[in-house]
Coordinates of C-alpha atoms and ligand atoms in Angstrom, one line a residue:
M1 CA -52.8 -66.6 -3.1
K2 CA -49.8 -64.5 -1.7
N3 CA -46.3 -65.4 -2.6
E4 CA -43.5 -63.9 -0.8
E5 CA -41.0 -62.2 -2.4
K6 CA -37.9 -60.7 -1.1
K7 CA -37.0 -58.4 -4.3
E8 CA -33.7 -57.2 -5.3
I9 CA -32.7 -53.6 -3.5
T10 CA -31.6 -50.7 -5.2
I11 CA -30.3 -47.6 -4.2
E12 CA -32.4 -47.0 -6.2
K13 CA -34.8 -47.9 -5.5
M14 CA -35.1 -46.7 -2.2
V15 CA -33.9 -43.3 -3.0
S16 CA -37.8 -44.0 -4.2
F17 CA -40.3 -45.1 -1.8
C18 CA -38.1 -43.3 1.0
K19 CA -39.0 -40.2 -1.2
R20 CA -42.3 -40.7 -2.6
R21 CA -44.1 -42.6 1.1
G22 CA -42.6 -39.1 2.9
F23 CA -39.4 -40.9 4.5
V24 CA -36.4 -38.8 3.2
F25 CA -36.9 -36.1 1.3
P26 CA -32.9 -34.6 0.0
S27 CA -32.6 -31.4 1.9
S28 CA -33.6 -28.2 0.5
E29 CA -34.5 -29.9 -2.7
I30 CA -36.1 -26.4 -4.0
Y31 CA -32.5 -25.1 -4.6
G32 CA -31.3 -27.9 -6.6
G33 CA -30.5 -30.6 -3.5
F34 CA -27.6 -29.9 -0.4
A35 CA -25.3 -32.4 -0.9
A36 CA -24.9 -35.7 1.8
V37 CA -27.4 -33.9 4.3
Y38 CA -31.2 -35.6 4.4
D39 CA -34.5 -34.6 5.6
Y40 CA -37.2 -36.9 7.3
G41 CA -40.7 -36.3 5.9
P42 CA -43.6 -37.2 7.5
M43 CA -42.7 -40.6 8.3
G44 CA -39.7 -40.6 8.4
V45 CA -39.2 -38.5 12.0
E46 CA -41.4 -41.1 13.5
L47 CA -39.6 -44.2 12.0
K48 CA -36.5 -42.3 13.6
N49 CA -37.8 -40.9 16.7
N50 CA -39.5 -45.0 17.9
L51 CA -36.3 -45.7 17.1
E52 CA -34.4 -43.5 19.1
R53 CA -37.5 -44.1 22.0
M54 CA -37.0 -48.0 21.9
W55 CA -33.0 -48.1 22.1
W56 CA -33.4 -44.9 25.2
K57 CA -35.5 -47.1 26.7
D58 CA -33.7 -50.4 26.1
M59 CA -30.4 -48.5 27.4
V60 CA -31.4 -46.7 30.2
Q61 CA -34.7 -47.4 31.2
R62 CA -34.8 -50.3 31.6
R63 CA -31.4 -50.1 32.9
E64 CA -30.4 -49.5 36.3
D65 CA -25.9 -49.1 36.3
V66 CA -27.1 -46.2 33.0
V67 CA -27.7 -42.5 32.9
G68 CA -29.5 -40.5 30.6
L69 CA -27.4 -37.1 29.7
D70 CA -27.8 -34.0 27.8
S71 CA -24.6 -32.4 25.7
A72 CA -24.1 -29.4 24.1
I73 CA -23.5 -29.3 20.5
F74 CA -20.7 -26.5 21.0
M75 CA -18.1 -27.7 23.3
H76 CA -14.6 -25.7 24.2
P77 CA -12.2 -26.1 21.8
T78 CA -10.0 -27.8 23.6
T79 CA -12.0 -31.0 23.9
W80 CA -11.3 -31.3 20.4
E81 CA -7.7 -31.3 21.1
A82 CA -7.5 -32.9 23.5
S83 CA -9.5 -36.1 22.0
G84 CA -7.4 -35.5 19.3
H85 CA -9.8 -35.3 17.1
I86 CA -7.9 -31.7 15.1
D87 CA -5.1 -33.1 15.0
G88 CA -5.7 -36.6 13.0
F89 CA -9.4 -37.2 12.9
D90 CA -9.2 -37.1 8.8
D91 CA -9.7 -39.2 6.2
P92 CA -8.1 -39.8 2.9
Q93 CA -9.3 -38.5 -0.2
I94 CA -8.3 -37.9 -4.6
D95 CA -9.0 -35.6 -6.1
C96 CA -9.9 -35.8 -10.6
R97 CA -8.0 -33.0 -12.2
D98 CA -10.5 -33.6 -14.5
C99 CA -13.7 -33.5 -13.2
K100 CA -12.3 -32.4 -9.8
T101 CA -15.1 -34.7 -8.2
R102 CA -12.8 -35.9 -4.8
M103 CA -13.4 -38.8 -3.6
R104 CA -12.4 -41.7 -0.9
A105 CA -9.2 -42.9 -1.3
D106 CA -9.4 -45.5 0.9
H107 CA -12.5 -46.6 -0.6
M108 CA -10.6 -46.4 -4.8
V109 CA -8.1 -49.0 -2.4
E110 CA -9.9 -51.0 -1.3
A111 CA -11.6 -51.7 -4.6
F112 CA -9.0 -54.5 -5.2
G113 CA -8.9 -56.0 -2.4
I114 CA -6.6 -54.4 -0.7
N115 CA -8.2 -53.5 2.7
A116 CA -7.1 -50.0 4.1
D117 CA -9.7 -49.6 7.2
K118 CA -7.9 -46.5 9.3
M119 CA -4.5 -45.7 5.9
T120 CA -2.8 -42.5 6.3
A121 CA -2.6 -41.3 3.3
D122 CA 1.0 -41.8 2.9
E123 CA 0.7 -45.0 3.6
I124 CA -2.6 -45.4 0.3
N125 CA 0.3 -43.5 -2.0
K126 CA 1.5 -46.1 -1.1
Q127 CA -0.8 -49.6 -2.3
I128 CA -1.3 -47.1 -5.3
E129 CA 2.2 -46.6 -6.1
K130 CA 2.3 -51.3 -6.2
L131 CA -0.8 -51.2 -8.8
E132 CA 0.7 -49.1 -10.8
K133 CA 3.9 -51.2 -11.7
E134 CA 1.0 -53.9 -11.9
D135 CA -0.4 -52.0 -14.6
K136 CA -3.6 -51.6 -12.6
K137 CA -4.9 -48.2 -12.8
L138 CA -6.7 -45.6 -9.8
K139 CA -9.6 -43.8 -12.5
C140 CA -12.6 -41.6 -11.2
I141 CA -15.5 -42.9 -10.2
N142 CA -17.2 -39.5 -11.8
C143 CA -15.7 -39.6 -15.5
Q144 CA -13.2 -41.9 -15.5
S145 CA -9.6 -40.1 -16.2
E146 CA -7.0 -41.1 -14.8
N147 CA -5.5 -38.0 -14.0
L148 CA -5.7 -38.1 -10.5
T149 CA -3.9 -36.6 -7.5
P150 CA -1.9 -38.8 -4.9
A151 CA -4.1 -39.5 -1.5
K152 CA -3.7 -36.5 0.7
N153 CA -5.8 -36.2 4.2
F154 CA -8.5 -34.6 4.4
S155 CA -10.2 -33.2 8.0
L156 CA -13.2 -34.5 8.6
M157 CA -14.3 -30.9 11.3
V158 CA -16.8 -28.6 10.8
K159 CA -15.8 -25.4 11.3
S160 CA -17.7 -22.4 12.6
N161 CA -17.8 -18.8 14.8
L162 CA -19.1 -17.7 17.7
G163 CA -19.6 -14.8 18.7
S164 CA -17.0 -13.3 15.5
P165 CA -16.1 -9.7 15.5
T166 CA -16.3 -10.1 11.8
D167 CA -19.3 -12.2 9.3
K168 CA -16.4 -14.3 7.9
L169 CA -15.2 -17.5 9.4
S170 CA -11.9 -16.6 11.1
E171 CA -9.6 -18.0 13.0
E172 CA -10.1 -16.6 16.3
N173 CA -13.1 -17.7 18.4
V174 CA -13.1 -21.2 16.6
V175 CA -15.6 -23.3 17.7
Y176 CA -16.1 -26.8 15.9
L177 CA -19.5 -28.5 15.4
R178 CA -18.8 -31.9 17.6
P179 CA -18.1 -35.2 15.0
E180 CA -19.0 -37.7 18.0
T181 CA -22.2 -37.6 20.5
C182 CA -19.3 -38.8 23.4
G183 CA -16.7 -35.8 24.2
G184 CA -19.8 -34.2 26.3
I185 CA -20.1 -37.6 27.9
Y186 CA -16.3 -37.7 28.5
L187 CA -17.1 -34.4 30.2
N188 CA -20.0 -34.8 32.1
Y189 CA -18.3 -37.6 34.0
K190 CA -17.3 -35.6 36.6
N191 CA -20.2 -33.5 37.2
V192 CA -22.6 -36.7 37.0
M193 CA -20.4 -39.0 39.1
D194 CA -20.8 -35.5 41.4
T195 CA -24.7 -36.2 42.0
G196 CA -24.0 -39.7 44.0
R197 CA -26.0 -41.7 42.7
V198 CA -23.5 -43.2 40.1
K199 CA -20.6 -46.4 41.0
L200 CA -18.5 -48.1 39.1
P201 CA -19.5 -49.2 36.5
F202 CA -21.9 -47.0 35.0
G203 CA -23.1 -45.6 32.1
I204 CA -23.8 -42.1 30.6
A205 CA -26.8 -42.7 27.4
Q206 CA -27.8 -39.3 24.8
T207 CA -28.7 -39.3 21.6
G208 CA -28.3 -36.3 19.3
K209 CA -26.3 -34.3 15.9
A210 CA -23.0 -34.7 14.9
F211 CA -21.3 -33.4 11.9
R212 CA -18.4 -34.4 10.0
N213 CA -17.2 -32.9 6.5
E214 CA -17.2 -36.2 4.4
I215 CA -16.0 -37.5 1.2
I216 CA -19.5 -37.7 -0.1
A217 CA -19.5 -41.4 -1.4
R218 CA -23.7 -40.8 -2.5
Q219 CA -24.8 -43.5 -0.1
F220 CA -27.6 -42.1 0.3
I221 CA -28.7 -42.1 4.6
F222 CA -25.6 -44.1 4.9
R223 CA -23.5 -41.1 5.1
T224 CA -24.3 -37.5 5.4
R225 CA -22.1 -34.6 6.8
E226 CA -25.0 -33.9 9.5
F227 CA -25.9 -37.5 11.5
E228 CA -27.3 -37.9 14.6
Q229 CA -25.5 -40.7 17.0
M230 CA -26.7 -42.9 20.0
E231 CA -23.8 -43.7 22.5
M232 CA -23.3 -45.2 25.6
Q233 CA -20.2 -44.6 27.4
Y234 CA -19.9 -48.0 29.9
F235 CA -16.6 -46.8 32.9
L236 CA -15.6 -49.4 34.6
N237 CA -12.6 -50.6 36.1
P238 CA -10.4 -52.7 33.7
K239 CA -10.0 -55.5 35.4
E240 CA -14.1 -55.1 34.7
M241 CA -13.3 -54.6 31.0
D242 CA -12.9 -58.4 29.1
K243 CA -16.3 -59.7 30.8
K244 CA -18.2 -56.3 30.2
Y245 CA -17.3 -56.0 27.3
E246 CA -18.3 -59.4 26.4
E247 CA -22.4 -59.3 28.3
W248 CA -23.3 -55.5 25.6
K249 CA -21.3 -57.2 22.8
E250 CA -24.0 -59.9 23.3
T251 CA -26.6 -56.4 24.2
R252 CA -26.7 -54.6 20.9
W253 CA -26.6 -58.2 18.3
N254 CA -29.9 -59.0 20.6
W255 CA -31.6 -55.3 20.5
Y256 CA -31.1 -55.7 16.8
L257 CA -32.8 -59.1 16.8
E258 CA -35.3 -58.2 18.8
Y259 CA -36.4 -55.4 17.1
G260 CA -36.8 -57.8 13.9
I261 CA -34.1 -57.0 12.6
K262 CA -33.2 -60.7 10.5
E263 CA -30.2 -62.4 11.6
E264 CA -29.0 -63.4 8.8
N265 CA -28.1 -59.7 7.4
I266 CA -26.4 -59.2 10.6
R267 CA -22.4 -60.0 11.5
W268 CA -19.5 -58.4 13.5
Y269 CA -15.8 -57.9 11.9
K270 CA -13.5 -57.2 14.4
H271 CA -11.0 -54.2 13.5
E272 CA -7.6 -55.3 13.3
K273 CA -5.5 -52.6 13.2
L274 CA -7.1 -49.8 16.1
S275 CA -6.4 -46.6 16.5
H276 CA -4.0 -45.6 19.5
Y277 CA -4.9 -46.7 21.9
A278 CA -7.9 -48.8 22.0
A279 CA -7.3 -52.3 22.9
Q280 CA -10.3 -54.2 21.1
A281 CA -12.8 -53.2 18.8
Y282 CA -15.5 -53.9 16.8
D283 CA -18.9 -53.3 13.6
I284 CA -22.3 -55.0 14.1
E285 CA -22.5 -54.4 10.3
Y286 CA -25.5 -54.7 8.3
N287 CA -26.0 -56.2 5.2
F288 CA -26.5 -52.7 2.7
E289 CA -27.6 -55.2 -0.4
A290 CA -28.9 -51.1 -2.1
L291 CA -25.1 -50.3 -1.2
G292 CA -23.0 -53.2 -2.5
G293 CA -22.8 -54.8 0.9
F294 CA -22.3 -55.0 5.3
K295 CA -21.1 -51.7 6.2
E296 CA -20.9 -50.4 9.5
L297 CA -24.0 -50.0 11.4
E298 CA -22.2 -49.7 15.2
G299 CA -19.5 -49.7 16.6
I300 CA -18.3 -51.0 20.5
H301 CA -15.0 -50.1 21.1
Q302 CA -12.9 -50.3 24.1
R303 CA -11.3 -47.2 24.4
G304 CA -9.3 -47.3 27.2
D305 CA -8.5 -44.9 29.9
W306 CA -8.0 -42.6 26.5
D307 CA -10.6 -40.1 26.9
L308 CA -9.7 -39.3 30.9
S309 CA -6.8 -39.1 31.0
Q310 CA -6.7 -36.6 27.8
H311 CA -9.6 -34.4 29.8
S312 CA -7.6 -34.9 32.4
K313 CA -4.5 -33.4 31.5
F314 CA -5.5 -30.5 29.1
S315 CA -8.2 -29.4 31.9
G316 CA -6.0 -29.8 34.6
Q317 CA -8.9 -31.3 36.9
K318 CA -8.9 -35.0 38.6
L319 CA -10.4 -37.1 36.7
E320 CA -9.5 -40.0 39.0
Y321 CA -11.8 -42.8 40.4
R322 CA -11.6 -43.6 44.5
D323 CA -13.8 -47.7 44.8
P324 CA -15.0 -47.0 48.0
I325 CA -14.2 -50.4 49.2
T326 CA -10.8 -50.9 47.7
E327 CA -9.9 -48.0 48.7
E328 CA -7.9 -48.4 44.5
T329 CA -7.5 -45.1 43.1
F330 CA -6.8 -45.5 38.7
I331 CA -9.0 -43.7 35.4
P332 CA -11.7 -46.1 34.6
H333 CA -11.9 -47.3 31.5
I334 CA -14.2 -46.7 28.8
M335 CA -15.7 -49.0 26.8
E336 CA -18.9 -47.8 24.4
T337 CA -21.7 -48.3 21.9
S338 CA -22.3 -45.6 19.4
A339 CA -24.9 -46.5 16.9
G340 CA -25.7 -44.1 14.4
L341 CA -29.4 -43.1 13.9
N342 CA -30.2 -42.3 10.2
R343 CA -27.4 -45.4 9.2
M344 CA -30.1 -47.0 11.7
V345 CA -33.1 -46.5 9.9
F346 CA -31.7 -46.9 6.8
A347 CA -31.3 -51.2 8.2
F348 CA -34.7 -50.7 9.1
L349 CA -36.4 -50.3 5.9
H350 CA -34.6 -52.1 4.2
D351 CA -34.9 -54.6 6.5
A352 CA -38.8 -54.5 6.0
Y353 CA -38.9 -53.7 2.8
T354 CA -40.9 -56.8 1.4
E355 CA -42.4 -57.1 -2.0
E356 CA -44.9 -60.1 -2.3
D357 CA -46.9 -61.4 -5.2
V358 CA -50.4 -60.5 -4.2
D359 CA -53.0 -62.5 -7.2
G360 CA -50.9 -61.6 -10.1
E361 CA -50.1 -58.1 -8.4
T362 CA -46.6 -56.4 -6.2
R363 CA -47.8 -55.6 -3.1
V364 CA -44.7 -53.9 -1.0
V365 CA -45.0 -54.1 1.4
L366 CA -42.5 -52.7 5.1
K367 CA -42.7 -55.8 8.0
L368 CA -41.6 -53.6 10.1
D369 CA -41.8 -54.3 13.7
K370 CA -45.1 -52.8 15.7
R371 CA -43.2 -51.1 18.2
I372 CA -41.9 -49.3 14.9
A373 CA -44.4 -49.0 12.6
P374 CA -44.5 -44.7 11.6
V375 CA -48.1 -45.1 12.1
K376 CA -49.9 -47.9 14.3
V377 CA -53.1 -48.1 13.2
A378 CA -55.1 -46.1 10.0
I379 CA -58.8 -45.6 10.3
F380 CA -60.9 -45.2 6.5
P381 CA -64.8 -44.6 6.6
L382 CA -65.4 -46.3 4.2
Q383 CA -67.3 -43.9 1.7
K384 CA -66.3 -40.5 1.4
N385 CA -69.8 -38.2 0.9
K386 CA -71.8 -40.5 3.8
E387 CA -71.7 -38.2 6.8
E388 CA -72.7 -40.9 9.1
L389 CA -69.9 -43.1 8.2
V390 CA -67.5 -40.4 8.4
E391 CA -68.6 -39.4 11.2
K392 CA -68.3 -42.5 13.0
A393 CA -64.9 -43.1 11.9
R394 CA -63.4 -40.2 13.3
E395 CA -65.2 -40.3 16.9
I396 CA -63.1 -43.6 16.8
Y397 CA -59.8 -42.3 15.2
K398 CA -60.2 -39.3 18.0
E399 CA -60.7 -42.7 20.9
L400 CA -57.3 -44.4 19.1
S401 CA -55.0 -40.9 18.7
S402 CA -55.2 -39.8 22.3
H403 CA -52.9 -43.8 22.7
Y404 CA -51.4 -44.6 19.2
M405 CA -49.3 -43.4 16.7
C406 CA -52.9 -42.6 13.4
E407 CA -53.5 -42.0 10.6
F408 CA -57.7 -41.3 9.1
D409 CA -57.9 -41.5 5.4
E410 CA -61.0 -41.4 3.3
S411 CA -60.1 -40.8 -0.4
G412 CA -59.6 -43.6 -3.3
S413 CA -61.2 -47.6 -3.1
I414 CA -60.6 -49.5 -0.1
G415 CA -57.5 -51.6 -1.5
K416 CA -55.8 -48.9 -2.7
R417 CA -55.9 -47.5 1.2
Y418 CA -54.8 -50.7 2.3
R419 CA -51.4 -50.9 -0.2
R420 CA -50.3 -46.9 0.9
Q421 CA -51.0 -48.0 4.4
D422 CA -49.3 -52.3 4.0
E423 CA -46.3 -49.4 2.7
I424 CA -45.6 -47.2 4.7
G425 CA -45.6 -50.0 7.5
T426 CA -49.7 -49.5 9.4
P427 CA -49.9 -53.3 11.3
Y428 CA -54.3 -52.2 11.3
C429 CA -55.8 -50.7 8.8
I430 CA -60.2 -49.8 9.9
T431 CA -62.7 -50.0 7.8
I432 CA -65.8 -48.5 10.1
D433 CA -69.1 -49.9 7.1
F434 CA -72.1 -49.4 6.8
E435 CA -73.1 -52.8 9.8
T436 CA -71.2 -50.4 11.1
V437 CA -73.9 -47.7 12.1
E438 CA -76.7 -49.8 10.9
K439 CA -77.2 -53.1 12.9
D440 CA -73.5 -53.7 14.9
D441 CA -71.9 -51.2 16.0
S442 CA -68.4 -53.6 14.9
V443 CA -65.4 -52.6 12.3
T444 CA -63.5 -53.9 9.8
V445 CA -60.0 -54.2 11.5
R446 CA -56.9 -55.6 9.1
D447 CA -53.6 -57.5 9.2
R448 CA -50.7 -56.1 7.9
D449 CA -48.7 -59.2 7.2
T450 CA -51.4 -61.9 7.3
M451 CA -54.0 -59.3 5.5
K452 CA -56.6 -61.5 7.3
Q453 CA -59.6 -59.4 8.1
E454 CA -61.2 -59.8 11.9
R455 CA -64.8 -58.1 13.0
V456 CA -64.4 -56.1 16.6
K457 CA -67.2 -54.4 18.7
V458 CA -66.3 -50.6 18.6
K459 CA -66.0 -50.8 22.0
D460 CA -63.1 -53.4 21.7
L461 CA -60.7 -51.9 20.1
K462 CA -59.0 -49.7 22.8
Q463 CA -58.2 -53.2 24.4
F464 CA -57.2 -55.3 21.1
F465 CA -55.3 -53.3 20.0
S466 CA -53.7 -52.4 23.6
Q467 CA -53.1 -57.0 23.7
N468 CA -52.4 -56.7 20.0
L469 CA -49.6 -53.7 19.7
Ligands
GAP1 N1 -18.1 -41.8 19.2 C1 -17.3 -43.0 18.2 C2 -17.6 -43.3 17.1 O1 -18.7 -42.3 16.7 P1 -18.0 -44.0 15.1 O2 -17.5 -45.8 14.1 O3 -16.7 -43.1 13.3 O4 -16.8 -44.5 16.4 C3 -20.0 -44.7 15.6 O5 -19.9 -43.8 14.5 C4 -21.6 -44.3 14.2 O6 -22.0 -43.3 13.7 C5 -21.2 -45.5 13.0 O7 -21.6 -46.7 13.7 C6 -22.6 -45.2 12.4 O8 -24.0 -45.8 12.6 C7 -22.7 -43.7 12.4 N2 -22.2 -42.5 11.9 C8 -20.4 -41.7 12.3 N3 -20.6 -41.4 10.6 C9 -21.6 -41.3 10.1 C10 -22.1 -40.3 9.2 N4 -21.2 -39.5 8.6 N5 -23.7 -40.7 8.9 C11 -24.0 -41.5 9.2 N6 -24.5 -42.4 10.0 C12 -22.3 -41.8 10.6

């Protein structure tokens, strides 16, 4: 008897599950860890790669109007002056004078029901004054002390040196690790245009690492200092903006549903306070129960002509577009879809994680869409000391693993092996038993979600999986 029950998901449960099953490990753990940085284990890297592959397939491969790019992480430092990141890419911080914990000032005032989205340190200090007049005091999240500094701005840019004559970080040859992947897209807009294969409206997409000196908030892989983004910048005539913006909002919303996210777990958040260049900004938020509720997963923003105008101004290069039909000349406007791959991994794990009561025992099962499951088929010989079973199982593994990510497992009872595969979300398990080798050349194929088993001829396995995976 199966009794489907979604139990409470806590951050401790997710962290320990992800470590135990090889999804996510804390970075540099043998040295005591490294704050807000994580590594992806054997299952995590498969899940992350699958999500990235599906995104690329839907955002680039299947679209006539989007092309791909892979630009370098290091870029000319003027890029970040032009984009406004050097002067204005800050988070407001408050430090505890007693235990030295550094905290996000906006999050601290938000705990009092204030919307501090995009507030500067000065604006937050005004809010703190108001709260104090009502006898409401901010407290350190670590030691509860009220001995706190005022809010001040803290740059999120990660700085380094290239080709510096000294080993020490100097002001010479400063480079920044990109804080978002889209910068490389703007700088290559002209190169892509000059290939002659695109015309407005069109998009350039890229995935890759980004770095931000985030104030640590203990949010697991939701907010880290090194992370991956999947961004698409769509260049268009401003007259088309509203129509295209609505189309892209719909496309991105449906993408999450297509890969199995439950609709009740996502919602739109409209930014009321916008960056000076933005005309509209919406986020798709996911209900990260382990983090206390809905939080940003992906941003869909209208950026106007800010990016190309700024890079044109700072580089002296013309980045205008001349419409071949109307002969109108203008700087293309941009709308972007900007998703975080690591947050996506977290959201998909969160959504798929299920605890069921099966005959009085708890079965943990990751109900991931088959396309993103890390392992597609697990292959078990019934007994590990029976050579004929192991040999047959290896033969099947060899055949199927050239098409799908497979796992060969011969240790423990079949029940335990099923449970392990359920926990990592493997859609199918195959068991090779004595009937397989002595009688009918058939194997038992077991379905993760229904737990139903059926006999399939070995010769039909390829067809079975091409229909079901
Ligand atoms: N180009 C626009 C841009 O970068 P953003 O809202 O700062 O916008 C986009 O970031 C997405 O990148 C977020 O929705 C989130 O999924 C991801 N992201 C941002 N900062 C992150 C961090 N510190 N750790 C993990 N993911 C992050």
